[in-house]
Short mmCIF file of N, CA and C in Angstrom, two decimals:
data_model
loop_
_atom_site.label_atom_id
_atom_site.label_comp_id
_atom_site.label_asym_id
_atom_site.label_seq_id
_atom_site.Cartn_x
_atom_site.Cartn_y
_atom_site.Cartn_z
N MET A 5 66.51 2.86 -6.43
CA MET A 5 65.43 2.36 -5.61
C MET A 5 65.87 1.07 -4.92
N ASN A 6 65.50 0.96 -3.69
CA ASN A 6 65.92 -0.19 -2.91
C ASN A 6 64.88 -1.30 -2.86
N GLY A 7 63.74 -1.19 -3.60
CA GLY A 7 62.76 -2.25 -3.69
C GLY A 7 61.63 -2.18 -2.67
N SER A 8 61.65 -1.26 -1.72
CA SER A 8 60.54 -1.16 -0.76
C SER A 8 59.51 -0.14 -1.26
N ARG A 9 58.21 -0.48 -1.09
CA ARG A 9 57.13 0.42 -1.51
C ARG A 9 56.44 0.99 -0.29
N THR A 10 55.97 2.20 -0.38
CA THR A 10 55.29 2.82 0.76
C THR A 10 53.91 3.33 0.37
N GLY A 11 53.21 2.71 -0.56
CA GLY A 11 51.88 3.17 -0.96
C GLY A 11 51.30 2.28 -2.04
N PHE A 12 50.12 2.67 -2.50
CA PHE A 12 49.45 1.92 -3.55
C PHE A 12 49.71 2.59 -4.89
N THR A 13 49.75 1.79 -5.91
CA THR A 13 49.89 2.35 -7.26
C THR A 13 48.53 2.82 -7.73
N LEU A 14 48.52 3.63 -8.74
CA LEU A 14 47.28 4.13 -9.31
C LEU A 14 46.43 2.98 -9.84
N VAL A 15 47.03 1.98 -10.41
CA VAL A 15 46.31 0.83 -10.95
C VAL A 15 45.61 0.07 -9.82
N GLU A 16 46.27 -0.13 -8.70
CA GLU A 16 45.66 -0.82 -7.57
C GLU A 16 44.45 -0.05 -7.03
N ILE A 17 44.58 1.23 -6.93
CA ILE A 17 43.47 2.06 -6.45
C ILE A 17 42.30 1.99 -7.42
N LEU A 18 42.57 2.07 -8.73
CA LEU A 18 41.50 1.99 -9.72
C LEU A 18 40.79 0.64 -9.68
N VAL A 19 41.52 -0.43 -9.48
CA VAL A 19 40.91 -1.77 -9.40
C VAL A 19 39.96 -1.83 -8.21
N VAL A 20 40.36 -1.32 -7.08
CA VAL A 20 39.50 -1.32 -5.88
C VAL A 20 38.25 -0.49 -6.12
N VAL A 21 38.39 0.69 -6.73
CA VAL A 21 37.23 1.56 -7.00
C VAL A 21 36.27 0.87 -7.96
N VAL A 22 36.78 0.22 -8.99
CA VAL A 22 35.92 -0.47 -9.96
C VAL A 22 35.18 -1.63 -9.28
N VAL A 23 35.86 -2.42 -8.48
CA VAL A 23 35.22 -3.53 -7.78
C VAL A 23 34.13 -3.02 -6.84
N LEU A 24 34.40 -1.97 -6.09
CA LEU A 24 33.39 -1.40 -5.20
C LEU A 24 32.20 -0.86 -5.99
N GLY A 25 32.45 -0.25 -7.13
CA GLY A 25 31.37 0.24 -7.99
C GLY A 25 30.49 -0.88 -8.50
N ILE A 26 31.09 -1.98 -8.90
CA ILE A 26 30.32 -3.13 -9.38
C ILE A 26 29.47 -3.72 -8.25
N LEU A 27 30.05 -3.85 -7.08
CA LEU A 27 29.30 -4.36 -5.93
C LEU A 27 28.12 -3.45 -5.57
N ALA A 28 28.36 -2.16 -5.58
CA ALA A 28 27.30 -1.20 -5.28
C ALA A 28 26.19 -1.29 -6.32
N ALA A 29 26.55 -1.44 -7.58
CA ALA A 29 25.55 -1.53 -8.64
C ALA A 29 24.68 -2.78 -8.49
N MET A 30 25.22 -3.83 -7.91
CA MET A 30 24.45 -5.06 -7.71
C MET A 30 23.59 -4.99 -6.45
N VAL A 31 24.04 -4.33 -5.42
CA VAL A 31 23.36 -4.34 -4.12
C VAL A 31 22.29 -3.26 -4.00
N VAL A 32 22.53 -2.07 -4.46
CA VAL A 32 21.59 -0.95 -4.27
C VAL A 32 20.21 -1.23 -4.83
N PRO A 33 20.04 -1.77 -6.05
CA PRO A 33 18.69 -2.05 -6.54
C PRO A 33 17.91 -3.04 -5.67
N LYS A 34 18.60 -3.97 -5.06
CA LYS A 34 17.91 -4.93 -4.19
C LYS A 34 17.33 -4.22 -2.97
N PHE A 35 18.04 -3.28 -2.40
CA PHE A 35 17.52 -2.54 -1.26
C PHE A 35 16.38 -1.63 -1.68
N ALA A 36 16.46 -1.02 -2.85
CA ALA A 36 15.39 -0.15 -3.33
C ALA A 36 14.11 -0.94 -3.53
N SER A 37 14.18 -2.13 -4.12
CA SER A 37 12.97 -2.92 -4.34
C SER A 37 12.44 -3.46 -3.02
N ALA A 38 13.28 -3.71 -2.06
CA ALA A 38 12.82 -4.17 -0.75
C ALA A 38 11.95 -3.12 -0.09
N SER A 39 12.33 -1.86 -0.24
CA SER A 39 11.54 -0.76 0.32
C SER A 39 10.17 -0.70 -0.35
N THR A 40 10.14 -0.82 -1.68
CA THR A 40 8.89 -0.81 -2.42
C THR A 40 8.03 -1.99 -2.01
N ASP A 41 8.63 -3.16 -1.91
CA ASP A 41 7.88 -4.36 -1.53
C ASP A 41 7.26 -4.21 -0.15
N SER A 42 7.97 -3.66 0.80
CA SER A 42 7.44 -3.52 2.15
C SER A 42 6.27 -2.53 2.19
N ARG A 43 6.33 -1.48 1.38
CA ARG A 43 5.22 -0.52 1.32
C ARG A 43 3.97 -1.17 0.72
N VAL A 44 4.16 -1.97 -0.32
CA VAL A 44 3.04 -2.65 -0.96
C VAL A 44 2.41 -3.66 0.00
N VAL A 45 3.24 -4.40 0.71
CA VAL A 45 2.74 -5.38 1.69
C VAL A 45 1.96 -4.66 2.79
N ALA A 46 2.47 -3.54 3.28
CA ALA A 46 1.77 -2.79 4.33
C ALA A 46 0.41 -2.28 3.82
N ALA A 47 0.36 -1.78 2.59
CA ALA A 47 -0.91 -1.32 2.02
C ALA A 47 -1.88 -2.48 1.87
N GLY A 48 -1.38 -3.62 1.41
CA GLY A 48 -2.24 -4.80 1.27
C GLY A 48 -2.81 -5.25 2.61
N GLU A 49 -1.97 -5.23 3.64
CA GLU A 49 -2.44 -5.61 4.97
C GLU A 49 -3.50 -4.64 5.47
N ASP A 50 -3.30 -3.34 5.21
CA ASP A 50 -4.31 -2.34 5.60
C ASP A 50 -5.65 -2.62 4.92
N ILE A 51 -5.61 -2.83 3.61
CA ILE A 51 -6.86 -3.04 2.86
C ILE A 51 -7.57 -4.31 3.33
N LEU A 52 -6.82 -5.37 3.50
CA LEU A 52 -7.44 -6.62 3.95
C LEU A 52 -8.00 -6.48 5.37
N ARG A 53 -7.32 -5.71 6.20
CA ARG A 53 -7.81 -5.48 7.57
C ARG A 53 -9.09 -4.64 7.55
N LEU A 54 -9.10 -3.59 6.71
CA LEU A 54 -10.30 -2.76 6.59
C LEU A 54 -11.47 -3.57 6.04
N THR A 55 -11.18 -4.45 5.10
CA THR A 55 -12.21 -5.31 4.54
C THR A 55 -12.77 -6.23 5.61
N GLN A 56 -11.89 -6.80 6.41
CA GLN A 56 -12.33 -7.71 7.48
C GLN A 56 -13.19 -6.97 8.50
N VAL A 57 -12.79 -5.75 8.84
CA VAL A 57 -13.58 -4.95 9.79
C VAL A 57 -14.97 -4.66 9.22
N ALA A 58 -15.03 -4.27 7.95
CA ALA A 58 -16.33 -3.98 7.32
C ALA A 58 -17.20 -5.23 7.26
N GLU A 59 -16.60 -6.36 6.93
CA GLU A 59 -17.36 -7.61 6.88
C GLU A 59 -17.83 -8.04 8.27
N ASN A 60 -16.99 -7.84 9.28
CA ASN A 60 -17.39 -8.15 10.66
C ASN A 60 -18.57 -7.28 11.08
N PHE A 61 -18.51 -5.99 10.74
CA PHE A 61 -19.61 -5.08 11.06
C PHE A 61 -20.89 -5.57 10.38
N HIS A 62 -20.79 -5.89 9.09
CA HIS A 62 -21.96 -6.35 8.34
C HIS A 62 -22.52 -7.64 8.94
N SER A 63 -21.64 -8.52 9.34
CA SER A 63 -22.06 -9.78 9.97
C SER A 63 -22.77 -9.53 11.31
N ASP A 64 -22.24 -8.57 12.08
CA ASP A 64 -22.82 -8.25 13.39
C ASP A 64 -24.15 -7.50 13.27
N LYS A 65 -24.23 -6.53 12.36
CA LYS A 65 -25.37 -5.61 12.31
C LYS A 65 -26.36 -5.92 11.18
N GLY A 66 -25.91 -6.60 10.13
CA GLY A 66 -26.81 -6.91 9.02
C GLY A 66 -26.90 -5.84 7.95
N TYR A 67 -26.11 -4.80 8.06
CA TYR A 67 -26.08 -3.75 7.04
C TYR A 67 -24.66 -3.19 6.96
N TRP A 68 -24.39 -2.44 5.89
CA TRP A 68 -23.07 -1.84 5.69
C TRP A 68 -23.05 -0.42 6.24
N PRO A 69 -21.93 0.02 6.79
CA PRO A 69 -21.83 1.42 7.25
C PRO A 69 -21.96 2.38 6.06
N ASP A 70 -22.32 3.61 6.37
CA ASP A 70 -22.40 4.64 5.33
C ASP A 70 -21.00 5.10 4.93
N SER A 71 -20.91 5.72 3.78
CA SER A 71 -19.64 6.26 3.29
C SER A 71 -19.09 7.29 4.26
N ALA A 72 -17.79 7.48 4.20
CA ALA A 72 -17.13 8.48 5.03
C ALA A 72 -16.20 9.30 4.15
N ALA A 73 -15.87 10.48 4.60
CA ALA A 73 -14.96 11.36 3.87
C ALA A 73 -13.55 10.77 3.90
N PRO A 74 -12.71 11.17 2.96
CA PRO A 74 -11.32 10.69 2.96
C PRO A 74 -10.62 10.98 4.29
N GLY A 75 -9.91 9.99 4.80
CA GLY A 75 -9.17 10.16 6.04
C GLY A 75 -10.01 10.08 7.30
N ILE A 76 -11.29 9.70 7.15
CA ILE A 76 -12.21 9.62 8.29
C ILE A 76 -12.65 8.17 8.46
N THR A 77 -12.60 7.67 9.68
CA THR A 77 -13.14 6.34 9.98
C THR A 77 -14.65 6.45 10.08
N PRO A 78 -15.39 5.62 9.36
CA PRO A 78 -16.86 5.65 9.51
C PRO A 78 -17.22 5.47 10.98
N PRO A 79 -18.13 6.30 11.50
CA PRO A 79 -18.46 6.23 12.93
C PRO A 79 -18.84 4.83 13.40
N GLU A 80 -19.55 4.09 12.54
CA GLU A 80 -19.98 2.74 12.93
C GLU A 80 -18.80 1.78 13.12
N LEU A 81 -17.67 2.07 12.49
CA LEU A 81 -16.52 1.17 12.56
C LEU A 81 -15.51 1.54 13.64
N LYS A 82 -15.69 2.67 14.30
CA LYS A 82 -14.71 3.12 15.30
C LYS A 82 -14.51 2.11 16.42
N GLN A 83 -15.56 1.40 16.80
CA GLN A 83 -15.45 0.43 17.89
C GLN A 83 -14.49 -0.71 17.55
N TYR A 84 -14.25 -0.94 16.28
CA TYR A 84 -13.36 -2.02 15.85
C TYR A 84 -11.89 -1.60 15.89
N PHE A 85 -11.64 -0.34 16.17
CA PHE A 85 -10.27 0.18 16.20
C PHE A 85 -9.90 0.75 17.56
N LEU A 86 -10.40 0.18 18.63
CA LEU A 86 -10.12 0.70 19.96
C LEU A 86 -8.67 0.47 20.39
N LYS A 87 -8.08 -0.65 20.00
CA LYS A 87 -6.72 -0.98 20.45
C LYS A 87 -5.64 -0.62 19.44
N VAL A 88 -6.03 -0.34 18.23
CA VAL A 88 -5.05 -0.01 17.18
C VAL A 88 -5.54 1.20 16.39
N GLU A 89 -4.60 1.89 15.76
CA GLU A 89 -4.96 3.05 14.96
C GLU A 89 -5.70 2.61 13.70
N SER A 90 -6.74 3.31 13.37
CA SER A 90 -7.50 3.03 12.16
C SER A 90 -6.68 3.41 10.93
N PRO A 91 -6.55 2.51 9.95
CA PRO A 91 -5.84 2.86 8.72
C PRO A 91 -6.47 4.05 7.98
N PHE A 92 -7.75 4.32 8.22
CA PHE A 92 -8.39 5.46 7.58
C PHE A 92 -7.74 6.78 7.99
N LEU A 93 -7.10 6.80 9.17
CA LEU A 93 -6.53 8.03 9.71
C LEU A 93 -5.11 8.31 9.24
N LYS A 94 -4.52 7.40 8.48
CA LYS A 94 -3.15 7.60 8.05
C LYS A 94 -3.05 7.57 6.53
N THR A 95 -1.92 8.00 6.03
CA THR A 95 -1.67 7.93 4.59
C THR A 95 -1.35 6.49 4.21
N CYS A 96 -1.88 6.06 3.10
CA CYS A 96 -1.58 4.73 2.59
C CYS A 96 -0.08 4.63 2.33
N PRO A 97 0.56 3.51 2.68
CA PRO A 97 2.02 3.38 2.48
C PRO A 97 2.49 3.58 1.04
N ILE A 98 1.63 3.38 0.06
CA ILE A 98 2.03 3.59 -1.34
C ILE A 98 1.50 4.91 -1.88
N ASN A 99 1.07 5.80 -0.99
CA ASN A 99 0.51 7.13 -1.27
C ASN A 99 -1.01 7.05 -1.36
N GLY A 100 -1.63 8.18 -1.13
CA GLY A 100 -3.08 8.26 -1.17
C GLY A 100 -3.69 8.14 0.21
N THR A 101 -5.00 8.26 0.26
CA THR A 101 -5.77 8.21 1.49
C THR A 101 -6.83 7.13 1.35
N TYR A 102 -7.05 6.36 2.43
CA TYR A 102 -8.10 5.35 2.42
C TYR A 102 -9.46 6.02 2.58
N VAL A 103 -10.45 5.52 1.83
CA VAL A 103 -11.81 6.05 1.90
C VAL A 103 -12.78 4.88 1.93
N PHE A 104 -13.76 4.93 2.84
CA PHE A 104 -14.81 3.90 2.86
C PHE A 104 -15.96 4.43 2.02
N SER A 105 -16.38 3.64 1.04
CA SER A 105 -17.41 4.09 0.10
C SER A 105 -18.52 3.06 -0.01
N LYS A 106 -19.74 3.53 0.13
CA LYS A 106 -20.92 2.68 -0.04
C LYS A 106 -21.76 3.27 -1.16
N ASN A 107 -21.94 2.50 -2.22
CA ASN A 107 -22.77 2.92 -3.35
C ASN A 107 -24.12 2.24 -3.19
N LYS A 108 -25.10 3.01 -2.76
CA LYS A 108 -26.42 2.44 -2.47
C LYS A 108 -27.10 1.93 -3.73
N ASN A 109 -26.87 2.58 -4.87
CA ASN A 109 -27.51 2.17 -6.12
C ASN A 109 -27.03 0.79 -6.58
N LEU A 110 -25.74 0.53 -6.41
CA LEU A 110 -25.18 -0.75 -6.84
C LEU A 110 -25.07 -1.76 -5.72
N ASN A 111 -25.47 -1.37 -4.51
CA ASN A 111 -25.29 -2.19 -3.31
C ASN A 111 -23.84 -2.67 -3.22
N ALA A 112 -22.91 -1.75 -3.42
CA ALA A 112 -21.48 -2.07 -3.41
C ALA A 112 -20.78 -1.29 -2.31
N VAL A 113 -19.85 -1.97 -1.65
CA VAL A 113 -19.03 -1.35 -0.62
C VAL A 113 -17.58 -1.53 -1.04
N SER A 114 -16.80 -0.43 -0.99
CA SER A 114 -15.42 -0.49 -1.43
C SER A 114 -14.51 0.27 -0.48
N ILE A 115 -13.25 -0.16 -0.46
CA ILE A 115 -12.19 0.60 0.19
C ILE A 115 -11.42 1.26 -0.94
N LEU A 116 -11.39 2.57 -0.95
CA LEU A 116 -10.74 3.32 -2.02
C LEU A 116 -9.38 3.83 -1.56
N ILE A 117 -8.48 3.98 -2.52
CA ILE A 117 -7.22 4.69 -2.29
C ILE A 117 -7.24 5.85 -3.27
N ARG A 118 -7.38 7.05 -2.73
CA ARG A 118 -7.46 8.25 -3.56
C ARG A 118 -6.36 9.22 -3.16
N PRO A 119 -6.00 10.12 -4.08
CA PRO A 119 -5.04 11.16 -3.69
C PRO A 119 -5.61 11.96 -2.53
N GLY A 120 -4.76 12.26 -1.56
CA GLY A 120 -5.20 13.03 -0.41
C GLY A 120 -4.69 14.45 -0.46
N GLN A 121 -5.01 15.22 0.58
CA GLN A 121 -4.57 16.60 0.65
C GLN A 121 -3.05 16.68 0.77
N GLN A 122 -2.46 15.75 1.51
CA GLN A 122 -1.02 15.76 1.70
C GLN A 122 -0.31 14.64 0.93
N SER A 123 -1.03 13.90 0.10
CA SER A 123 -0.39 12.80 -0.60
C SER A 123 -0.91 12.68 -2.03
N LYS A 124 -0.04 12.21 -2.88
CA LYS A 124 -0.41 12.01 -4.28
C LYS A 124 -0.99 10.61 -4.46
N SER A 125 -1.41 10.31 -5.66
CA SER A 125 -1.96 9.00 -5.98
C SER A 125 -0.85 7.95 -6.04
N PRO A 126 -1.17 6.70 -5.71
CA PRO A 126 -0.16 5.65 -5.84
C PRO A 126 0.32 5.52 -7.29
N SER A 127 1.54 5.11 -7.47
CA SER A 127 2.05 4.89 -8.82
C SER A 127 1.42 3.63 -9.40
N ILE A 128 1.38 3.54 -10.71
CA ILE A 128 0.83 2.37 -11.37
C ILE A 128 1.62 1.12 -11.01
N VAL A 129 2.92 1.26 -10.83
CA VAL A 129 3.77 0.12 -10.47
C VAL A 129 3.37 -0.42 -9.09
N ASP A 130 3.20 0.47 -8.12
CA ASP A 130 2.79 0.05 -6.79
C ASP A 130 1.38 -0.54 -6.81
N ALA A 131 0.48 0.08 -7.57
CA ALA A 131 -0.89 -0.43 -7.65
C ALA A 131 -0.92 -1.83 -8.27
N GLN A 132 -0.13 -2.05 -9.30
CA GLN A 132 -0.09 -3.37 -9.92
C GLN A 132 0.50 -4.40 -8.95
N ALA A 133 1.54 -4.02 -8.22
CA ALA A 133 2.13 -4.94 -7.24
C ALA A 133 1.12 -5.26 -6.15
N LEU A 134 0.35 -4.26 -5.73
CA LEU A 134 -0.69 -4.48 -4.72
C LEU A 134 -1.78 -5.41 -5.27
N ASP A 135 -2.15 -5.22 -6.53
CA ASP A 135 -3.15 -6.08 -7.16
C ASP A 135 -2.68 -7.53 -7.21
N VAL A 136 -1.40 -7.72 -7.49
CA VAL A 136 -0.85 -9.08 -7.50
C VAL A 136 -0.96 -9.69 -6.10
N MET A 137 -0.73 -8.88 -5.09
CA MET A 137 -0.74 -9.39 -3.71
C MET A 137 -2.15 -9.75 -3.22
N ILE A 138 -3.13 -8.88 -3.50
CA ILE A 138 -4.45 -9.07 -2.88
C ILE A 138 -5.54 -9.50 -3.85
N ASP A 139 -5.22 -9.59 -5.14
CA ASP A 139 -6.28 -9.93 -6.10
C ASP A 139 -5.71 -10.75 -7.24
N ASP A 140 -6.12 -10.43 -8.47
CA ASP A 140 -5.77 -11.25 -9.63
C ASP A 140 -4.60 -10.72 -10.45
N GLY A 141 -4.03 -9.58 -10.06
CA GLY A 141 -2.87 -9.05 -10.77
C GLY A 141 -3.20 -8.21 -11.99
N VAL A 142 -4.48 -7.98 -12.27
CA VAL A 142 -4.90 -7.17 -13.42
C VAL A 142 -5.80 -6.05 -12.90
N LEU A 143 -5.42 -4.81 -13.15
CA LEU A 143 -6.15 -3.67 -12.59
C LEU A 143 -7.52 -3.42 -13.24
N ASN A 144 -7.85 -4.15 -14.29
CA ASN A 144 -9.15 -3.97 -14.96
C ASN A 144 -10.16 -5.04 -14.57
N THR A 145 -9.74 -6.03 -13.80
CA THR A 145 -10.63 -7.12 -13.41
C THR A 145 -10.46 -7.42 -11.93
N GLY A 146 -11.36 -8.23 -11.38
CA GLY A 146 -11.23 -8.66 -10.00
C GLY A 146 -11.78 -7.66 -9.01
N ARG A 147 -11.40 -7.83 -7.76
CA ARG A 147 -11.90 -6.97 -6.67
C ARG A 147 -11.12 -5.66 -6.57
N PHE A 148 -9.85 -5.67 -6.91
CA PHE A 148 -9.03 -4.44 -6.84
C PHE A 148 -8.88 -3.91 -8.26
N ARG A 149 -9.39 -2.70 -8.48
CA ARG A 149 -9.40 -2.13 -9.83
C ARG A 149 -9.01 -0.66 -9.82
N SER A 150 -8.58 -0.24 -10.98
CA SER A 150 -8.34 1.19 -11.21
C SER A 150 -9.70 1.87 -11.27
N SER A 151 -9.80 3.07 -10.67
CA SER A 151 -11.05 3.84 -10.74
C SER A 151 -10.75 5.23 -11.29
N LEU A 152 -11.76 6.06 -11.37
CA LEU A 152 -11.58 7.38 -11.98
C LEU A 152 -10.50 8.21 -11.31
N ASP A 153 -10.43 8.19 -9.99
CA ASP A 153 -9.47 9.06 -9.29
C ASP A 153 -8.61 8.29 -8.30
N GLY A 154 -8.35 7.03 -8.59
CA GLY A 154 -7.51 6.23 -7.69
C GLY A 154 -7.70 4.76 -7.95
N TYR A 155 -7.84 4.00 -6.85
CA TYR A 155 -8.00 2.55 -6.94
C TYR A 155 -9.06 2.13 -5.93
N ALA A 156 -9.79 1.07 -6.26
CA ALA A 156 -10.88 0.62 -5.39
C ALA A 156 -10.79 -0.89 -5.17
N TYR A 157 -10.96 -1.29 -3.91
CA TYR A 157 -11.04 -2.71 -3.57
C TYR A 157 -12.48 -2.98 -3.15
N ARG A 158 -13.18 -3.79 -3.91
CA ARG A 158 -14.58 -4.08 -3.64
C ARG A 158 -14.69 -5.09 -2.51
N VAL A 159 -15.41 -4.71 -1.47
CA VAL A 159 -15.57 -5.54 -0.28
C VAL A 159 -16.61 -6.63 -0.52
N ASN A 160 -17.75 -6.26 -1.10
CA ASN A 160 -18.83 -7.25 -1.30
C ASN A 160 -19.14 -7.45 -2.76
#
């Protein structure tokens, strides 16, 4: 042998593969949680926007709109969504469908997230993260709570 090399040794290749594997193991989870975080933030923004619209309606008219079916914007609230799409018409970013609910017996108005025809219920992890963002961080107390078939954010 004259001392010149024309390639990498097996050890050099293995070192590079191990280093790349370690880097990937550190970076991939950060991107995965970023995706989850952005979905939770989008759902929180939707709920707070729907709450603001309902409160504006109540302030303008003096009463709350009637309940609407899942995926339907209450007719009384349609005027508030002329320039932007109503969140009631889309799937919640963390799964489920938004529903406007008025319980006349309890005088309570809520924005619900329920499983829809094309979507499943939000995961408990996403719901807890959403609760931390818009309420007290506990799904059994506060304005955002676990309900029988989904989650409910109490408007009033």
